[in-house]
CSV table of C-alpha atoms and ligand atoms in Angstrom, one decimal:
chain,number,residue,atom,x,y,z
A,20,MET,CA,-216.1,102.0,162.7
A,21,THR,CA,-214.0,99.4,161.3
A,22,GLU,CA,-214.9,96.1,160.2
A,23,VAL,CA,-213.1,93.1,159.0
A,24,PHE,CA,-215.4,90.8,156.8
A,25,ARG,CA,-214.7,87.1,156.4
A,26,LEU,CA,-215.2,86.2,152.8
A,27,PHE,CA,-215.1,83.1,150.5
A,28,PRO,CA,-214.8,80.5,153.1
A,29,THR,CA,-213.3,77.0,152.5
A,30,LEU,CA,-215.5,74.3,153.6
A,31,LEU,CA,-214.1,70.8,154.9
A,32,TYR,CA,-217.1,68.4,155.9
A,33,GLN,CA,-216.0,65.7,158.5
A,34,ALA,CA,-218.5,63.0,160.1
A,35,ALA,CA,-218.4,59.8,161.6
A,36,LEU,CA,-220.5,56.7,160.9
A,37,PRO,CA,-222.1,55.3,164.0
A,38,GLU,CA,-219.3,53.3,165.7
A,39,GLN,CA,-220.9,49.6,165.5
A,40,GLU,CA,-222.1,50.1,161.8
A,41,ALA,CA,-218.8,51.2,160.8
A,42,ALA,CA,-216.9,48.3,162.6
A,43,ALA,CA,-219.2,46.0,160.4
A,44,LEU,CA,-218.7,48.0,157.5
A,45,ASN,CA,-215.3,48.3,157.6
A,46,ALA,CA,-214.5,44.5,158.3
A,47,ASP,CA,-216.3,44.0,155.1
A,48,MET,CA,-214.6,46.5,153.3
A,49,GLU,CA,-211.1,45.7,154.3
A,50,ALA,CA,-211.6,41.9,153.2
A,51,ALA,CA,-212.8,43.2,149.8
A,52,ALA,CA,-210.0,45.7,149.4
A,53,LEU,CA,-207.3,43.2,150.5
A,54,SER,CA,-209.2,40.5,148.0
A,55,PHE,CA,-209.1,43.3,145.1
A,56,ALA,CA,-205.5,43.9,145.9
A,57,GLU,CA,-204.4,40.4,145.3
A,58,GLN,CA,-206.8,39.5,142.7
A,59,ASP,CA,-207.7,42.7,140.2
A,60,LYS,CA,-205.0,42.2,137.6
A,61,ALA,CA,-205.8,45.3,135.5
A,62,GLY,CA,-205.7,47.1,138.8
A,63,LYS,CA,-202.4,46.1,139.9
A,64,LYS,CA,-201.0,46.7,136.3
A,65,TRP,CA,-202.5,50.3,136.5
A,66,CYS,CA,-200.8,50.8,139.9
A,67,ALA,CA,-197.2,49.4,138.5
A,68,GLU,CA,-197.4,51.7,135.4
A,69,ASN,CA,-198.6,54.7,137.5
A,70,GLY,CA,-196.3,54.3,140.6
A,71,TYR,CA,-199.0,54.0,143.1
A,72,PRO,CA,-197.4,52.7,146.3
A,73,GLY,CA,-199.7,49.7,147.1
A,74,TYR,CA,-203.1,48.9,145.4
A,75,THR,CA,-205.8,51.3,144.3
A,76,SER,CA,-209.0,50.3,142.1
A,77,TYR,CA,-209.1,53.8,140.5
A,78,GLY,CA,-207.9,52.5,137.3
A,79,SER,CA,-209.8,49.0,137.0
A,80,LEU,CA,-212.9,49.1,138.9
A,81,ASN,CA,-216.1,51.5,138.5
A,82,ASP,CA,-218.7,49.3,140.0
A,83,LEU,CA,-217.8,48.8,143.6
A,84,PRO,CA,-221.4,49.2,145.0
A,85,ALA,CA,-222.4,46.3,142.6
A,86,ARG,CA,-219.4,44.4,143.6
A,87,ALA,CA,-220.1,44.1,147.5
A,88,PRO,CA,-223.1,45.2,149.8
A,89,CYS,CA,-220.6,47.1,152.0
A,90,PHE,CA,-220.0,49.5,149.2
A,91,ALA,CA,-223.5,49.6,148.3
A,92,ALA,CA,-224.3,50.4,151.9
A,93,LEU,CA,-221.6,53.4,152.2
A,94,LYS,CA,-222.6,54.7,149.0
A,95,ARG,CA,-225.8,55.1,150.6
A,96,LYS,CA,-224.3,56.8,153.6
A,97,LEU,CA,-222.2,59.2,151.3
A,98,ASP,CA,-225.5,60.2,149.2
A,99,ALA,CA,-226.9,61.4,152.5
A,100,HIS,CA,-223.6,63.3,153.6
A,101,GLY,CA,-223.3,64.7,150.3
A,102,ALA,CA,-226.8,66.5,150.5
A,103,SER,CA,-226.1,67.8,153.7
A,104,PHE,CA,-222.7,69.2,152.3
A,105,VAL,CA,-224.4,70.7,149.5
A,106,GLU,CA,-226.8,72.3,151.8
A,107,ALA,CA,-224.0,74.1,153.8
A,108,LEU,CA,-222.2,75.2,150.5
A,109,GLY,CA,-225.4,77.1,149.6
A,110,TYR,CA,-225.6,75.1,146.2
A,111,ASP,CA,-228.7,75.6,144.0
A,112,LEU,CA,-228.6,72.3,141.9
A,113,ALA,CA,-231.4,73.8,139.7
A,114,GLY,CA,-233.8,71.0,139.4
A,115,GLY,CA,-230.4,68.5,139.1
A,116,ARG,CA,-228.8,66.4,141.6
A,117,LEU,CA,-225.3,65.6,142.7
A,118,LYS,CA,-224.3,61.8,141.6
A,119,LEU,CA,-221.9,59.8,143.3
A,120,ASP,CA,-219.8,59.5,140.1
A,121,ASN,CA,-217.2,56.9,141.3
A,122,MET,CA,-215.8,55.3,144.1
A,123,TRP,CA,-212.3,53.6,144.7
A,124,VAL,CA,-210.4,51.9,147.5
A,125,ASN,CA,-206.8,52.5,148.5
A,126,VAL,CA,-204.8,50.2,150.1
A,127,LEU,CA,-201.6,52.5,151.0
A,128,LYS,CA,-198.5,50.5,152.0
A,129,ALA,CA,-195.8,51.2,154.5
A,130,ASP,CA,-193.7,54.7,153.4
A,131,GLY,CA,-196.3,55.3,150.5
A,132,PHE,CA,-197.8,58.7,149.9
A,133,HIS,CA,-199.9,60.6,147.4
A,134,SER,CA,-198.7,64.1,146.3
A,135,GLY,CA,-200.9,67.1,146.0
A,136,HIS,CA,-203.9,66.8,143.5
A,137,VAL,CA,-207.0,68.1,142.7
A,138,HIS,CA,-210.1,66.0,141.4
A,139,PRO,CA,-211.1,67.3,138.0
A,140,HIS,CA,-214.3,67.0,136.3
A,141,CYS,CA,-216.4,66.7,139.7
A,142,VAL,CA,-217.9,69.1,142.4
A,143,LEU,CA,-217.2,67.2,145.8
A,144,SER,CA,-214.7,64.7,146.3
A,145,GLY,CA,-214.0,62.8,149.9
A,146,THR,CA,-212.6,60.0,151.4
A,147,TYR,CA,-214.0,57.2,153.9
A,148,TYR,CA,-211.7,55.9,156.3
A,149,VAL,CA,-211.6,51.9,156.6
A,150,HIS,CA,-208.5,50.8,158.5
A,151,VAL,CA,-206.1,53.1,160.0
A,152,PRO,CA,-203.1,51.3,161.7
A,153,LYS,CA,-201.0,53.2,164.0
A,154,GLY,CA,-198.6,55.6,162.4
A,155,SER,CA,-201.1,56.1,159.7
A,156,SER,CA,-200.5,59.3,157.4
A,157,ALA,CA,-202.6,62.4,157.7
A,158,LEU,CA,-204.4,64.3,155.1
A,159,LYS,CA,-202.9,67.7,154.3
A,160,PHE,CA,-205.0,70.5,152.6
A,161,GLU,CA,-203.9,73.7,151.6
A,162,ASP,CA,-205.3,77.1,150.9
A,163,PRO,CA,-206.3,77.1,147.3
A,164,ARG,CA,-205.2,80.9,147.2
A,165,LEU,CA,-201.3,80.0,147.7
A,166,PRO,CA,-200.5,80.3,144.4
A,167,GLN,CA,-201.7,84.0,144.0
A,168,MET,CA,-200.0,85.0,147.2
A,169,MET,CA,-196.8,85.9,145.3
A,170,ALA,CA,-195.2,88.4,147.8
A,171,ALA,CA,-196.9,87.7,150.8
A,172,PRO,CA,-195.1,87.0,154.3
A,173,MET,CA,-195.5,83.6,156.2
A,174,LYS,CA,-198.3,83.3,158.7
A,175,ARG,CA,-197.7,83.4,162.6
A,176,ALA,CA,-197.5,80.1,164.2
A,177,ASP,CA,-200.2,81.6,166.6
A,178,ALA,CA,-202.2,83.0,163.8
A,179,PRO,CA,-205.9,81.3,164.1
A,180,ARG,CA,-206.4,78.1,162.2
A,181,GLU,CA,-208.3,79.4,159.2
A,182,MET,CA,-205.4,81.8,158.7
A,183,GLN,CA,-202.9,79.0,158.3
A,184,PRO,CA,-202.1,77.8,154.9
A,185,PHE,CA,-202.3,74.0,155.7
A,186,PHE,CA,-204.7,72.0,157.6
A,187,TYR,CA,-203.9,68.3,158.4
A,188,VAL,CA,-206.7,65.8,159.3
A,189,GLU,CA,-205.5,62.4,161.4
A,190,PRO,CA,-208.2,59.9,159.7
A,191,ARG,CA,-209.8,57.5,162.0
A,192,PRO,CA,-211.9,54.5,161.2
A,193,GLY,CA,-215.4,55.3,160.1
A,194,MET,CA,-214.5,59.1,159.4
A,195,VAL,CA,-216.1,60.7,156.1
A,196,LEU,CA,-214.2,63.7,154.7
A,197,MET,CA,-215.8,65.8,151.9
A,198,TRP,CA,-214.2,69.0,150.3
A,199,GLU,CA,-215.1,70.8,147.1
A,200,SER,CA,-212.9,69.1,144.4
A,201,TYR,CA,-210.8,72.0,143.4
A,202,LEU,CA,-209.0,72.0,147.2
A,203,ARG,CA,-205.7,70.6,146.8
A,204,HIS,CA,-204.8,67.7,149.1
A,205,GLU,CA,-202.2,65.3,149.5
A,206,VAL,CA,-201.6,61.8,151.8
A,207,VAL,CA,-198.3,62.4,153.7
A,208,ARG,CA,-195.9,59.8,153.9
A,209,HIS,CA,-197.6,56.7,155.6
A,210,ARG,CA,-195.5,55.4,158.9
A,211,GLY,CA,-197.6,52.6,159.8
A,212,ARG,CA,-196.2,49.0,159.2
A,213,ARG,CA,-199.6,47.7,158.0
A,214,ALA,CA,-201.6,49.3,154.9
A,215,ARG,CA,-204.0,52.2,155.6
A,216,ILE,CA,-207.1,51.2,153.8
A,217,SER,CA,-209.6,54.1,152.5
A,218,VAL,CA,-212.6,54.6,150.1
A,219,SER,CA,-212.2,57.7,148.0
A,220,PHE,CA,-215.1,59.1,145.7
A,221,ASN,CA,-216.3,62.0,143.7
A,222,PHE,CA,-219.8,63.7,143.0
A,223,LYS,CA,-220.6,65.0,139.8
A,224,TRP,CA,-223.7,67.5,138.9
A,225,THR,CA,-226.2,65.9,136.8
B,315,FE2,FE1,-207.6,63.0,146.4
């Protein structure tokens, strides 16, 4: 008898907030994000110094849930989704918990992109999509074992999805995506004319 085992899966968590709830939250978050983009001087400076194509609050604001009720509401939703994902991943938190460590808005302008990266110092990372205009960029994930496959051939185009080295997600407003923080990902070039708005976050084990 021959068996082929499938070991060490890479999990990607995807959920959608209920449509009406998402629409209300997204309207508030879009307004808040655009107002930060205009008024957050420290954030604008950070974006200019770090070459961010648009505005992100990543380098300047670490208290979004205290700044607007829409972010506090989103945090409650993300806490629940984080707990579901921990369950699916089989983690034993050993009496501790996963805590939403930080949360930041991204206003990605036309032609902007964010090259491949991981999120250090945390366990889970993710993004919630607020405004996704036509032509919005996808989120591209890559097989974490790629750097170790030194002499392996390419995968066939018709190989199953889980065998492919890359996976693209087309965002939709109200979508929650989560992955383990080691998983390398990139935001491919944004082809929309209007800004694509999202909220990213990390969970830490405490
Ligand atoms: Fe990221």
